[in-house]
Structure formats: C-alpha cells, structure tokens
mmCIF file of C-alpha atoms in Angstrom:
data_model
loop_
_atom_site.group_PDB
_atom_site.id
_atom_site.type_symbol
_atom_site.label_atom_id
_atom_site.label_comp_id
_atom_site.label_asym_id
_atom_site.label_seq_id
_atom_site.Cartn_x
_atom_site.Cartn_y
_atom_site.Cartn_z
ATOM 1 C CA GLN M 1 39.714 -47.035 23.807
ATOM 2 C CA LEU M 2 41.708 -49.034 21.252
ATOM 3 C CA THR M 3 44.184 -50.117 23.922
ATOM 4 C CA ILE M 4 41.482 -51.372 26.275
ATOM 5 C CA ALA M 5 39.585 -53.083 23.454
ATOM 6 C CA THR M 6 42.780 -54.856 22.334
ATOM 7 C CA LEU M 7 43.612 -55.971 25.881
ATOM 8 C CA LEU M 8 40.073 -57.304 26.336
ATOM 9 C CA LEU M 9 40.251 -59.125 23.003
ATOM 10 C CA LEU M 10 43.555 -60.794 23.881
ATOM 11 C CA GLY M 11 42.212 -61.699 27.320
ATOM 12 C CA LEU M 12 39.070 -63.290 25.879
ATOM 13 C CA ALA M 13 41.126 -65.180 23.290
ATOM 14 C CA LEU M 14 43.529 -66.359 25.982
ATOM 15 C CA THR M 15 40.709 -67.701 28.167
ATOM 16 C CA GLY M 16 39.024 -69.414 25.218
ATOM 17 C CA ILE M 17 35.829 -67.319 25.308
ATOM 18 C CA ILE M 18 36.550 -66.192 21.744
ATOM 19 C CA SER M 19 37.377 -69.082 19.427
ATOM 20 C CA THR M 20 40.786 -68.600 17.858
ATOM 21 C CA THR M 21 40.508 -71.513 15.426
ATOM 22 C CA ARG M 22 37.465 -70.178 13.609
ATOM 23 C CA ARG M 23 38.316 -67.592 11.003
ATOM 24 C CA GLY M 24 36.520 -64.304 11.467
ATOM 25 C CA SER M 25 35.856 -64.734 15.188
ATOM 26 C CA ILE M 26 38.736 -62.436 16.181
ATOM 27 C CA LEU M 27 37.579 -59.721 13.771
ATOM 28 C CA ALA M 28 33.950 -60.021 14.911
ATOM 29 C CA GLY M 29 35.041 -59.855 18.542
ATOM 30 C CA MET M 30 37.087 -56.734 17.867
ATOM 31 C CA VAL M 31 34.145 -54.998 16.183
ATOM 32 C CA VAL M 32 31.874 -55.725 19.152
ATOM 33 C CA LEU M 33 34.484 -54.711 21.734
ATOM 34 C CA TYR M 34 35.243 -51.495 19.853
ATOM 35 C CA CYS M 35 31.575 -50.530 19.883
ATOM 36 C CA LEU M 36 31.225 -51.342 23.584
ATOM 37 C CA THR M 37 34.288 -49.322 24.584
ATOM 38 C CA THR M 38 33.372 -46.139 22.699
ATOM 39 C CA THR M 39 32.208 -44.636 25.998
ATOM 40 C CA ILE M 40 35.791 -44.772 27.276
ATOM 41 C CA GLY M 41 37.203 -43.023 24.208
ATOM 42 C CA ALA M 42 34.588 -40.267 24.325
ATOM 43 C CA TYR M 43 35.049 -39.754 28.072
ATOM 44 C CA ILE M 44 38.840 -39.449 27.878
ATOM 45 C CA SER M 45 38.832 -37.162 24.828
ATOM 46 C CA THR M 46 36.071 -34.877 26.132
ATOM 47 C CA ARG M 47 37.679 -34.576 29.569
ATOM 48 C CA LEU M 48 41.029 -33.632 28.018
ATOM 49 C CA PHE M 49 39.214 -31.224 25.672
ATOM 50 C CA PHE M 50 37.664 -29.372 28.620
ATOM 51 C CA GLN M 51 40.971 -29.365 30.510
ATOM 52 C CA MET M 52 42.514 -27.547 27.546
ATOM 53 C CA ASN M 53 39.774 -24.887 27.686
ATOM 54 C CA GLY M 54 37.814 -26.286 24.748
ATOM 55 C CA LYS M 55 34.299 -24.952 24.208
ATOM 56 C CA ASN M 56 32.593 -26.916 21.417
ATOM 57 C CA TRP M 57 32.545 -30.328 23.117
ATOM 58 C CA VAL M 58 29.948 -31.720 20.681
ATOM 59 C CA ARG M 59 32.435 -31.380 17.824
ATOM 60 C CA CYS M 60 35.003 -33.197 19.962
ATOM 61 C CA VAL M 61 32.580 -36.086 20.550
ATOM 62 C CA LEU M 62 31.713 -36.354 16.849
ATOM 63 C CA PHE M 63 35.392 -36.242 15.899
ATOM 64 C CA THR M 64 36.112 -39.009 18.408
ATOM 65 C CA ALA M 65 33.257 -41.105 17.024
ATOM 66 C CA GLY M 66 34.538 -40.895 13.441
ATOM 67 C CA LEU M 67 38.324 -40.696 13.830
ATOM 68 C CA PHE M 68 38.885 -44.425 13.362
ATOM 69 C CA PRO M 69 35.610 -45.757 11.822
ATOM 70 C CA VAL M 70 35.441 -43.243 8.939
ATOM 71 C CA PRO M 71 38.860 -44.069 7.380
ATOM 72 C CA THR M 72 38.123 -47.753 8.022
ATOM 73 C CA SER M 73 34.822 -47.445 6.150
ATOM 74 C CA PHE M 74 36.472 -45.830 3.125
ATOM 75 C CA VAL M 75 39.126 -48.534 2.949
ATOM 76 C CA PHE M 76 36.507 -51.254 3.365
ATOM 77 C CA MET M 77 34.321 -49.809 0.586
ATOM 78 C CA TRP M 78 37.295 -49.783 -1.781
ATOM 79 C CA VAL M 79 38.356 -53.332 -0.898
ATOM 80 C CA ASN M 80 34.823 -54.685 -1.107
ATOM 81 C CA THR M 81 34.252 -52.968 -4.463
ATOM 82 C CA VAL M 82 37.402 -54.564 -5.875
ATOM 83 C CA ALA M 83 36.257 -57.965 -4.564
ATOM 84 C CA LEU M 84 32.819 -57.577 -6.171
ATOM 85 C CA PHE M 85 34.385 -56.483 -9.461
ATOM 86 C CA HIS M 86 36.546 -59.633 -9.501
ATOM 87 C CA GLY M 87 33.625 -61.839 -8.447
ATOM 88 C CA SER M 88 35.435 -62.953 -5.283
ATOM 89 C CA THR M 89 33.625 -64.833 -2.506
ATOM 90 C CA SER M 90 35.537 -62.772 0.040
ATOM 91 C CA ALA M 91 33.264 -59.785 -0.665
ATOM 92 C CA LEU M 92 30.909 -59.225 2.240
ATOM 93 C CA PRO M 93 27.178 -59.457 1.432
ATOM 94 C CA PHE M 94 24.849 -56.520 1.972
ATOM 95 C CA SER M 95 23.244 -58.145 5.020
ATOM 96 C CA THR M 96 26.581 -58.310 6.857
ATOM 97 C CA ILE M 97 27.417 -54.709 5.956
ATOM 98 C CA PHE M 98 23.991 -53.596 7.161
ATOM 99 C CA THR M 99 24.466 -55.465 10.448
ATOM 100 C CA ILE M 100 27.838 -53.798 11.115
ATOM 101 C CA ALA M 101 26.413 -50.365 10.236
ATOM 102 C CA ALA M 102 23.432 -50.976 12.546
ATOM 103 C CA ILE M 103 25.711 -51.984 15.429
ATOM 104 C CA PHE M 104 27.721 -48.810 14.965
ATOM 105 C CA ALA M 105 24.657 -46.560 14.659
ATOM 106 C CA LEU M 106 22.604 -48.131 17.474
ATOM 107 C CA VAL M 107 25.388 -49.065 19.913
ATOM 108 C CA ALA M 108 28.645 -47.207 19.233
ATOM 109 C CA LEU M 109 27.220 -43.726 18.570
ATOM 110 C CA PRO M 110 24.887 -43.621 21.616
ATOM 111 C CA LEU M 111 27.673 -44.901 23.871
ATOM 112 C CA THR M 112 30.021 -42.264 22.443
ATOM 113 C CA VAL M 113 27.522 -39.514 23.224
ATOM 114 C CA LEU M 114 27.039 -41.009 26.692
ATOM 115 C CA GLY M 115 30.774 -40.866 27.373
ATOM 116 C CA GLY M 116 30.909 -37.235 26.269
ATOM 117 C CA VAL M 117 27.945 -36.278 28.454
ATOM 118 C CA ILE M 118 29.457 -38.019 31.493
ATOM 119 C CA ALA M 119 32.763 -36.204 30.950
ATOM 120 C CA LYS M 120 30.971 -32.855 30.544
ATOM 121 C CA ASN M 121 28.900 -33.165 33.697
ATOM 122 C CA TYR M 122 30.998 -35.228 36.093
ATOM 123 C CA ALA M 123 34.683 -35.226 35.036
ATOM 124 C CA ASN M 124 37.252 -32.863 36.523
ATOM 125 C CA HIS M 125 37.720 -29.980 34.078
ATOM 126 C CA ASP M 126 40.734 -28.482 35.850
ATOM 127 C CA PHE M 127 44.054 -29.102 34.164
ATOM 128 C CA ASN M 128 45.848 -28.907 37.521
ATOM 129 C CA ALA M 129 49.001 -27.356 36.158
ATOM 130 C CA PRO M 130 51.858 -28.042 38.588
ATOM 131 C CA THR M 131 53.401 -24.588 38.196
ATOM 132 C CA ARG M 132 52.655 -21.158 36.792
ATOM 133 C CA THR M 133 53.613 -20.312 33.211
ATOM 134 C CA THR M 134 54.471 -16.999 31.613
ATOM 135 C CA LYS M 135 52.102 -15.474 29.096
ATOM 136 C CA VAL M 136 54.902 -14.845 26.585
ATOM 137 C CA ALA M 137 56.215 -17.982 24.915
ATOM 138 C CA ARG M 138 59.934 -18.571 25.296
ATOM 139 C CA GLU M 139 62.099 -18.464 22.183
ATOM 140 C CA ILE M 140 63.018 -21.935 20.956
ATOM 141 C CA PRO M 141 66.651 -22.478 19.865
ATOM 142 C CA THR M 142 66.930 -23.262 16.166
ATOM 143 C CA GLU M 143 70.497 -24.593 16.090
ATOM 144 C CA VAL M 144 70.479 -28.144 17.420
ATOM 145 C CA PRO M 145 72.684 -31.163 16.560
ATOM 146 C CA TRP M 146 71.359 -33.429 13.830
ATOM 147 C CA TYR M 147 70.941 -36.357 16.218
ATOM 148 C CA ARG M 148 68.501 -34.279 18.289
ATOM 149 C CA SER M 149 66.371 -33.197 15.345
ATOM 150 C CA ARG M 150 62.682 -34.045 15.075
ATOM 151 C CA PHE M 151 63.198 -36.544 12.234
ATOM 152 C CA VAL M 152 65.824 -38.553 14.144
ATOM 153 C CA GLN M 153 63.551 -38.651 17.194
ATOM 154 C CA MET M 154 60.702 -39.987 15.060
ATOM 155 C CA VAL M 155 62.915 -42.735 13.613
ATOM 156 C CA ILE M 156 64.229 -43.765 17.034
ATOM 157 C CA SER M 157 60.809 -43.733 18.685
ATOM 158 C CA GLY M 158 59.377 -45.914 15.920
ATOM 159 C CA PHE M 159 62.245 -48.349 15.412
ATOM 160 C CA LEU M 160 62.965 -49.321 19.029
ATOM 161 C CA PRO M 161 59.413 -50.470 19.935
ATOM 162 C CA PHE M 162 59.107 -52.142 16.528
ATOM 163 C CA SER M 163 62.282 -54.139 17.169
ATOM 164 C CA ALA M 164 60.705 -55.434 20.396
ATOM 165 C CA ILE M 165 57.782 -57.022 18.511
ATOM 166 C CA TYR M 166 59.474 -57.868 15.216
ATOM 167 C CA ILE M 167 59.667 -61.628 15.783
ATOM 168 C CA GLU M 168 56.089 -61.906 17.021
ATOM 169 C CA LEU M 169 54.920 -59.756 14.128
ATOM 170 C CA HIS M 170 56.164 -62.328 11.618
ATOM 171 C CA TYR M 171 53.961 -65.064 13.106
ATOM 172 C CA ILE M 172 50.969 -62.724 13.262
ATOM 173 C CA PHE M 173 51.368 -61.876 9.569
ATOM 174 C CA ALA M 174 51.676 -65.562 8.729
ATOM 175 C CA SER M 175 48.433 -66.206 10.604
ATOM 176 C CA MET M 176 46.566 -63.277 9.065
ATOM 177 C CA TRP M 177 47.674 -63.715 5.467
ATOM 178 C CA GLY M 178 48.826 -67.336 5.367
ATOM 179 C CA HIS M 179 47.341 -70.678 6.277
ATOM 180 C CA GLN M 180 48.713 -70.873 9.806
ATOM 181 C CA ILE M 181 46.618 -70.753 12.976
ATOM 182 C CA TYR M 182 47.959 -68.555 15.762
ATOM 183 C CA THR M 183 47.392 -69.961 19.264
ATOM 184 C CA LEU M 184 50.114 -68.350 21.434
ATOM 185 C CA PHE M 185 47.899 -65.557 22.759
ATOM 186 C CA GLY M 186 49.663 -65.551 26.113
ATOM 187 C CA ILE M 187 52.916 -64.583 24.422
ATOM 188 C CA LEU M 188 51.027 -62.106 22.231
ATOM 189 C CA LEU M 189 49.498 -60.449 25.301
ATOM 190 C CA PHE M 190 52.954 -60.206 26.881
ATOM 191 C CA ALA M 191 54.397 -58.721 23.673
ATOM 192 C CA PHE M 192 51.564 -56.179 23.475
ATOM 193 C CA VAL M 193 52.058 -55.051 27.085
ATOM 194 C CA LEU M 194 55.807 -54.873 26.443
ATOM 195 C CA LEU M 195 55.128 -52.725 23.368
ATOM 196 C CA LEU M 196 53.054 -50.275 25.419
ATOM 197 C CA ILE M 197 55.717 -50.050 28.126
ATOM 198 C CA VAL M 198 58.632 -49.607 25.711
ATOM 199 C CA THR M 199 56.753 -46.994 23.682
ATOM 200 C CA SER M 200 55.800 -45.010 26.792
ATOM 201 C CA PHE M 201 59.318 -44.987 28.235
ATOM 202 C CA ILE M 202 60.950 -44.068 24.936
ATOM 203 C CA SER M 203 58.438 -41.225 24.519
ATOM 204 C CA VAL M 204 59.326 -39.926 27.982
ATOM 205 C CA ALA M 205 63.064 -40.173 27.272
ATOM 206 C CA LEU M 206 62.762 -38.254 24.003
ATOM 207 C CA LEU M 207 60.483 -35.735 25.707
ATOM 208 C CA TYR M 208 63.156 -35.118 28.340
ATOM 209 C CA PHE M 209 65.742 -34.413 25.644
ATOM 210 C CA GLN M 210 63.293 -32.069 23.909
ATOM 211 C CA LEU M 211 62.625 -30.117 27.109
ATOM 212 C CA ALA M 212 66.360 -30.034 27.827
ATOM 213 C CA LYS M 213 66.938 -28.155 24.555
ATOM 214 C CA GLU M 214 64.275 -25.611 25.662
ATOM 215 C CA ASP M 215 61.609 -26.748 23.199
ATOM 216 C CA HIS M 216 58.259 -26.536 24.995
ATOM 217 C CA ARG M 217 56.108 -27.663 22.012
ATOM 218 C CA TRP M 218 55.912 -31.284 23.086
ATOM 219 C CA TRP M 219 52.197 -32.090 22.786
ATOM 220 C CA TRP M 220 51.926 -33.252 19.189
ATOM 221 C CA SER M 221 55.564 -34.286 18.865
ATOM 222 C CA THR M 222 55.102 -36.784 21.709
ATOM 223 C CA PHE M 223 51.940 -38.179 20.137
ATOM 224 C CA ILE M 224 53.592 -38.549 16.718
ATOM 225 C CA ASN M 225 56.792 -40.029 18.167
ATOM 226 C CA ALA M 226 54.856 -42.681 20.087
ATOM 227 C CA GLY M 227 52.685 -43.518 17.086
ATOM 228 C CA MET M 228 55.588 -43.931 14.657
ATOM 229 C CA THR M 229 55.656 -47.674 15.367
ATOM 230 C CA GLY M 230 52.451 -47.922 13.323
ATOM 231 C CA LEU M 231 54.313 -46.494 10.329
ATOM 232 C CA PHE M 232 57.104 -49.056 10.810
ATOM 233 C CA ILE M 233 54.515 -51.846 10.890
ATOM 234 C CA TYR M 234 53.087 -50.620 7.593
ATOM 235 C CA ALA M 235 56.586 -50.422 6.110
ATOM 236 C CA TYR M 236 57.226 -54.001 7.242
ATOM 237 C CA SER M 237 54.013 -55.062 5.491
ATOM 238 C CA PHE M 238 55.599 -54.081 2.158
ATOM 239 C CA PHE M 239 58.610 -56.286 2.896
ATOM 240 C CA TYR M 240 56.357 -59.186 3.879
ATOM 241 C CA TYR M 241 54.166 -58.810 0.778
ATOM 242 C CA PHE M 242 57.015 -58.830 -1.743
ATOM 243 C CA HIS M 243 59.375 -61.286 -0.031
ATOM 244 C CA ARG M 244 57.315 -63.609 2.190
ATOM 245 C CA SER M 245 53.645 -63.765 1.209
ATOM 246 C CA GLY M 246 53.725 -64.996 -2.398
ATOM 247 C CA MET M 247 50.641 -62.876 -3.144
ATOM 248 C CA SER M 248 50.111 -60.977 -6.388
ATOM 249 C CA GLY M 249 47.392 -59.295 -8.403
ATOM 250 C CA MET M 250 45.048 -56.371 -7.857
ATOM 251 C CA LEU M 251 42.608 -58.228 -5.619
ATOM 252 C CA GLN M 252 45.157 -59.582 -3.155
ATOM 253 C CA ALA M 253 47.136 -56.323 -3.106
ATOM 254 C CA SER M 254 43.964 -54.323 -2.385
ATOM 255 C CA PHE M 255 42.967 -56.591 0.485
ATOM 256 C CA TYR M 256 46.469 -56.745 1.926
ATOM 257 C CA PHE M 257 47.516 -53.105 1.799
ATOM 258 C CA GLY M 258 44.007 -51.833 2.537
ATOM 259 C CA TYR M 259 43.544 -53.795 5.727
ATOM 260 C CA MET M 260 47.168 -53.305 6.788
ATOM 261 C CA SER M 261 46.684 -49.548 6.503
ATOM 262 C CA ILE M 262 43.755 -49.846 8.946
ATOM 263 C CA VAL M 263 45.832 -51.926 11.376
ATOM 264 C CA SER M 264 48.788 -49.523 11.151
ATOM 265 C CA PHE M 265 46.537 -46.503 11.633
ATOM 266 C CA GLY M 266 45.012 -48.174 14.688
ATOM 267 C CA PHE M 267 48.475 -48.783 16.149
ATOM 268 C CA PHE M 268 49.410 -45.164 15.413
ATOM 269 C CA LEU M 269 46.402 -43.850 17.346
ATOM 270 C CA MET M 270 46.721 -46.389 20.154
ATOM 271 C CA LEU M 271 50.440 -45.996 20.824
ATOM 272 C CA GLY M 272 50.340 -42.236 20.246
ATOM 273 C CA SER M 273 47.632 -41.863 22.880
ATOM 274 C CA CYS M 274 49.489 -44.048 25.391
ATOM 275 C CA GLY M 275 52.736 -42.169 24.847
ATOM 276 C CA PHE M 276 51.037 -38.790 25.165
ATOM 277 C CA HIS M 277 49.192 -39.573 28.404
ATOM 278 C CA PHE M 278 52.291 -41.129 29.962
ATOM 279 C CA SER M 279 54.331 -38.082 28.927
ATOM 280 C CA LEU M 280 51.699 -35.755 30.378
ATOM 281 C CA LEU M 281 51.996 -37.513 33.740
ATOM 282 C CA PHE M 282 55.793 -37.226 33.494
ATOM 283 C CA VAL M 283 55.682 -33.482 32.749
ATOM 284 C CA LYS M 284 53.288 -32.817 35.615
ATOM 285 C CA HIS M 285 55.492 -34.808 37.970
ATOM 286 C CA ILE M 286 58.814 -33.153 37.132
ATOM 287 C CA TYR M 287 57.400 -29.618 37.099
ATOM 288 C CA SER M 288 55.608 -30.177 40.403
ATOM 289 C CA ARG M 289 59.080 -30.648 41.906
ATOM 290 C CA VAL M 290 60.340 -27.318 40.520
ATOM 291 C CA LYS M 291 60.414 -24.534 43.103
ATOM 292 C CA CYS M 292 59.358 -21.177 41.678
ATOM 293 C CA ASP M 293 60.210 -17.905 43.382
#
C-alpha cells in the first residue's frame, strides 16, 4: 500500500497534477492517496493471513488499518502539543485535525474493511507450497562465521540500498527542512524504483546465504533485513540535524525528529514488505525446482 501510494504521488508530481511549488500540497496528496489505497493493503495482508492458516481475519484487518496511522497519530499529537505550548503558527488548527480524522474514519476505514472482505471471499487462500515439508523442524546450526551472523546481514542489507539513495536524500532533506524547492521528481522516481530493486535483490541474496547455512527461519529476518534502510535514513537524519540543518531548540527538534521517525518507519514497512514478497517468490521458485523422492 505504501509503495503504490508513493509511486502514485511521484507520478502525479511528475505530471504536474500535484503542485510541487506550494508547500503542503505533497503532504496533502500523500494523505489522500494513503486513504484511497487502504483497500490494497487490507487485501494483501488478509490474503497472506489466510494463506498462513490464520483464523481471526478481523483482527488482521484492524491491525492493518492501525499499523501506520496509530504511531503517526501519537507522534503528531506530541509535535502539535509542543507547537501549541510554544505558540507556534505551525500548529495545526482543530478544523484541519478534524478533517483529517474524518477522512480516515469515513474513507480509509471502510476501504480497509472492503479490502479484507474481498480477500476473504474472493482471494486464493491456498499457499501453494512448491514441495512437501517435514513435520519436525530441522536443527539449525549455531556455529556460523561472524560475517554470516544476523547482525552483519542487517547492516549490509540496510547500508547498500541507503548508499544508492544517499546523494538524492541530501536534496530531499534540504527541500523538506530548508528553503529549497525540489523539482527533479523524474530523478526521484528513478531513485525510488532503484531503491526497491536494490533492496529486493539484496534481500534475496542474503536469504540464499541464510538457507545455505540451513537456517529455515527466514520470514521475519527477510522483512527486517529489507526494512533496515529505514533505520539508516533515521540515523542520517541525526547527522543532517547536527551538521547541516542549523536548527536548534525544543520546538524544531520535536518537529524534525518526530516527523523523520514517521518517514523512517514508513520506509521500514514499505521496503520490508517489498523484500519479503520478492523473497517469497524466490523461495517458491527455487524449491519448485527441487526434485523430492
């Protein structure tokens, strides 16, 4: 859902449908696109939930509906409270907050439920495992070289995709937190697609090494490895704040680190999901070529 919403946002900005020179238009467009694409997120999550023999699909739909908006709401309430306490004009008025809440309650939630219902009634619930598995889990070797440990894999999977977007990230930060206007959305779209491709391929490569050492617990490790780029983006935000931004004080720090935590969390979920689904296709493909006696 986040991936499709981001691609649509960049496409609309590239074609000029969303004004890129007016501050706030990108954020407003993202809020609307997120609400309109909630059906996709609920459909994908509920279908995967049923394929993994899940039973309580309503809980899955509710979890999907609140996974990103709930932490965002808490961060926003903190940032807005700090702005009101300092008497800043950047604090959103109650009417704007009510409008956003109404859009979420009247558009996003019903579309989320709709996506879950469609997945429950019409999606394929069969996992389609390419080969049979034993009922007894295989013992996982504990002695592995340090360069094949879980921590090293997380660092590699986060650093390599981050290095692919490092230069573009500097200009995006300067546009978000400085006085520059970003207009190169064609290059940004290319960098975003490149980020998805690099993250997916690195996740598959690390997954292959994990399976080669007879470690079959790849589900969450693949998701976390792919999403580690979000943590690197948040770490880079500290460097930018102290060495490039010139910002200081409680108000600016709250706005900066609060909203950057939302962006980094969004990248973690988005890239983790892409890496996991790409890895799932890879695992199904390689094990469908294995001949079992």
